Amino acid sequence: MALTADRKTPMRDGEIIELSVAGSTTIYAGGMVAKNSSGYAVPAADAANLVVMGRAEEYVDNSNGSNGDATVLVRRRKAFKFKNSSSYAVTIAHIGGNVYVEDDETVASSGGSNNIVAGKCIGIDSDGVWVEIQ
């Protein structure tokens, strides 16, 4: 039903979100985090059905736990510097375009088997690639 009066709508900025961690999983601070098809946080990888969510703000060891026994804080809506792939290097030509997950600390200019998008390339330095993750 549409509003017929003012509504006090709660809000949050969404820059840092808390995600439930998959069972038997360790997430390292500073690594790229994805959610799997069940919605649980895992280290980003070129694996089927992953969606990159951001960068881990903390180390979380759920290696002996089940799905959701631990949570991880993930920062998004920023640009993060990740390693550049040695096999499929990101170059200045890729600025403004998508880059792809090679692993939880490395991005590539082309997708692997699963074409998991890490985010948009916004810059290249000698020691890495700046990736904006929404």
mmCIF file of C-alpha atoms in Angstrom:
data_model
loop_
_atom_site.group_PDB
_atom_site.id
_atom_site.type_symbol
_atom_site.label_atom_id
_atom_site.label_comp_id
_atom_site.label_asym_id
_atom_site.label_seq_id
_atom_site.Cartn_x
_atom_site.Cartn_y
_atom_site.Cartn_z
ATOM 1 C CA MET A 1 0.000 0.000 0.000
ATOM 2 C CA ALA A 2 1.367 3.433 -0.883
ATOM 3 C CA LEU A 3 2.130 6.001 1.820
ATOM 4 C CA THR A 4 -0.604 8.367 2.868
ATOM 5 C CA ALA A 5 1.520 10.095 5.538
ATOM 6 C CA ASP A 6 5.164 10.790 6.323
ATOM 7 C CA ARG A 7 7.260 7.771 7.254
ATOM 8 C CA LYS A 8 10.394 7.634 9.378
ATOM 9 C CA THR A 9 12.500 5.261 7.307
ATOM 10 C CA PRO A 10 15.583 3.768 9.021
ATOM 11 C CA MET A 11 18.891 3.995 7.160
ATOM 12 C CA ARG A 12 22.519 2.968 7.301
ATOM 13 C CA ASP A 13 25.336 3.865 4.949
ATOM 14 C CA GLY A 14 26.173 0.307 3.812
ATOM 15 C CA GLU A 15 29.919 0.968 3.656
ATOM 16 C CA ILE A 16 30.645 -1.714 6.256
ATOM 17 C CA ILE A 17 28.410 -4.751 6.293
ATOM 18 C CA GLU A 18 28.435 -7.882 8.408
ATOM 19 C CA LEU A 19 28.216 -11.201 6.590
ATOM 20 C CA SER A 20 27.822 -14.722 7.944
ATOM 21 C CA VAL A 21 30.874 -16.840 7.108
ATOM 22 C CA ALA A 22 30.639 -20.215 5.376
ATOM 23 C CA GLY A 23 31.548 -23.272 7.389
ATOM 24 C CA SER A 24 35.105 -24.646 7.158
ATOM 25 C CA THR A 25 36.298 -21.219 5.955
ATOM 26 C CA THR A 26 39.042 -18.787 6.940
ATOM 27 C CA ILE A 27 38.912 -15.181 5.745
ATOM 28 C CA TYR A 28 42.022 -13.006 6.003
ATOM 29 C CA ALA A 29 41.937 -9.289 6.769
ATOM 30 C CA GLY A 30 42.525 -7.304 3.592
ATOM 31 C CA GLY A 31 41.343 -10.069 1.297
ATOM 32 C CA MET A 32 38.549 -9.796 -1.226
ATOM 33 C CA VAL A 33 35.356 -11.356 0.114
ATOM 34 C CA ALA A 34 32.561 -12.893 -1.924
ATOM 35 C CA LYS A 35 29.273 -14.507 -1.031
ATOM 36 C CA ASN A 36 28.469 -17.964 -2.289
ATOM 37 C CA SER A 37 25.164 -19.116 -3.762
ATOM 38 C CA SER A 38 23.879 -19.849 -0.235
ATOM 39 C CA GLY A 39 24.700 -16.285 0.873
ATOM 40 C CA TYR A 40 27.708 -17.080 3.085
ATOM 41 C CA ALA A 41 30.994 -15.180 2.979
ATOM 42 C CA VAL A 42 34.030 -16.901 1.451
ATOM 43 C CA PRO A 43 37.383 -15.694 0.126
ATOM 44 C CA ALA A 44 36.903 -14.411 -3.430
ATOM 45 C CA ALA A 45 37.980 -16.905 -6.079
ATOM 46 C CA ASP A 46 37.280 -17.881 -9.661
ATOM 47 C CA ALA A 47 34.545 -20.246 -8.516
ATOM 48 C CA ALA A 48 30.993 -20.667 -9.752
ATOM 49 C CA ASN A 49 28.220 -18.397 -8.472
ATOM 50 C CA LEU A 50 30.346 -16.075 -6.324
ATOM 51 C CA VAL A 51 29.543 -12.372 -6.006
ATOM 52 C CA VAL A 52 32.273 -10.052 -4.719
ATOM 53 C CA MET A 53 31.078 -8.039 -1.726
ATOM 54 C CA GLY A 54 34.179 -6.050 -0.660
ATOM 55 C CA ARG A 55 37.358 -6.254 1.434
ATOM 56 C CA ALA A 56 37.573 -8.068 4.773
ATOM 57 C CA GLU A 57 38.127 -5.707 7.684
ATOM 58 C CA GLU A 58 39.264 -8.514 9.963
ATOM 59 C CA TYR A 59 40.627 -12.040 10.164
ATOM 60 C CA VAL A 60 37.938 -14.652 10.821
ATOM 61 C CA ASP A 61 38.636 -18.331 11.398
ATOM 62 C CA ASN A 62 35.521 -20.429 10.943
ATOM 63 C CA SER A 63 37.553 -23.446 9.814
ATOM 64 C CA ASN A 64 36.042 -25.634 12.532
ATOM 65 C CA GLY A 65 32.573 -24.077 12.368
ATOM 66 C CA SER A 66 29.387 -24.504 10.405
ATOM 67 C CA ASN A 67 27.698 -21.996 8.104
ATOM 68 C CA GLY A 68 26.982 -18.806 10.052
ATOM 69 C CA ASP A 69 28.896 -19.726 13.226
ATOM 70 C CA ALA A 70 31.078 -16.645 12.609
ATOM 71 C CA THR A 71 30.620 -13.283 10.929
ATOM 72 C CA VAL A 72 33.017 -10.971 9.104
ATOM 73 C CA LEU A 73 32.955 -7.205 8.630
ATOM 74 C CA VAL A 74 33.316 -6.278 4.974
ATOM 75 C CA ARG A 75 34.024 -2.783 3.626
ATOM 76 C CA ARG A 76 32.608 -1.835 0.234
ATOM 77 C CA ARG A 77 31.894 1.279 -1.859
ATOM 78 C CA LYS A 78 35.609 2.131 -1.883
ATOM 79 C CA ALA A 79 38.631 1.464 -4.086
ATOM 80 C CA PHE A 80 41.157 -1.093 -2.870
ATOM 81 C CA LYS A 81 44.587 -1.959 -4.242
ATOM 82 C CA PHE A 82 44.963 -5.637 -5.143
ATOM 83 C CA LYS A 83 47.784 -7.522 -6.832
ATOM 84 C CA ASN A 84 47.901 -7.549 -10.618
ATOM 85 C CA SER A 85 47.767 -10.920 -12.359
ATOM 86 C CA SER A 86 51.026 -12.127 -13.843
ATOM 87 C CA SER A 87 49.126 -14.203 -16.428
ATOM 88 C CA TYR A 88 46.426 -11.704 -17.440
ATOM 89 C CA ALA A 89 47.783 -8.334 -16.368
ATOM 90 C CA VAL A 90 45.490 -5.356 -16.008
ATOM 91 C CA THR A 91 46.831 -2.385 -18.005
ATOM 92 C CA ILE A 92 45.968 1.259 -18.493
ATOM 93 C CA ALA A 93 43.628 0.148 -21.288
ATOM 94 C CA HIS A 94 41.398 -1.518 -18.667
ATOM 95 C CA ILE A 95 40.788 1.614 -16.577
ATOM 96 C CA GLY A 96 37.033 2.174 -16.364
ATOM 97 C CA GLY A 97 36.230 -1.443 -17.157
ATOM 98 C CA ASN A 98 35.619 -4.560 -15.129
ATOM 99 C CA VAL A 99 38.480 -6.603 -13.729
ATOM 100 C CA TYR A 100 38.125 -10.198 -12.624
ATOM 101 C CA VAL A 101 38.950 -12.299 -9.575
ATOM 102 C CA GLU A 102 41.979 -14.530 -9.831
ATOM 103 C CA ASP A 103 42.071 -15.141 -6.060
ATOM 104 C CA ASP A 104 41.290 -13.168 -2.892
ATOM 105 C CA GLU A 105 44.241 -10.812 -3.418
ATOM 106 C CA THR A 106 44.716 -10.783 -7.221
ATOM 107 C CA VAL A 107 42.739 -9.354 -10.137
ATOM 108 C CA ALA A 108 43.040 -10.074 -13.843
ATOM 109 C CA SER A 109 42.145 -8.368 -17.110
ATOM 110 C CA SER A 110 39.994 -11.263 -18.236
ATOM 111 C CA GLY A 111 37.723 -13.660 -16.462
ATOM 112 C CA GLY A 112 38.791 -17.189 -15.667
ATOM 113 C CA SER A 113 36.477 -20.141 -15.963
ATOM 114 C CA ASN A 114 33.669 -18.376 -14.081
ATOM 115 C CA ASN A 115 34.144 -14.685 -14.991
ATOM 116 C CA ILE A 116 33.765 -13.408 -11.421
ATOM 117 C CA VAL A 117 33.828 -9.597 -11.550
ATOM 118 C CA ALA A 118 35.947 -8.023 -8.797
ATOM 119 C CA GLY A 119 34.890 -4.464 -9.649
ATOM 120 C CA LYS A 120 35.895 -1.519 -11.839
ATOM 121 C CA CYS A 121 39.536 -0.673 -12.456
ATOM 122 C CA ILE A 122 40.128 2.972 -11.548
ATOM 123 C CA GLY A 123 43.926 3.010 -11.660
ATOM 124 C CA ILE A 124 47.158 1.103 -12.049
ATOM 125 C CA ASP A 125 50.297 1.431 -9.903
ATOM 126 C CA SER A 126 53.534 -0.474 -10.240
ATOM 127 C CA ASP A 127 52.543 -2.598 -7.256
ATOM 128 C CA GLY A 128 48.858 -3.193 -7.951
ATOM 129 C CA VAL A 129 45.473 -2.380 -9.390
ATOM 130 C CA TRP A 130 42.955 -0.008 -7.812
ATOM 131 C CA VAL A 131 39.563 -1.716 -7.876
ATOM 132 C CA GLU A 132 36.328 0.019 -6.960
ATOM 133 C CA ILE A 133 33.932 -2.443 -5.340
ATOM 134 C CA GLN A 134 30.300 -1.443 -5.046
#
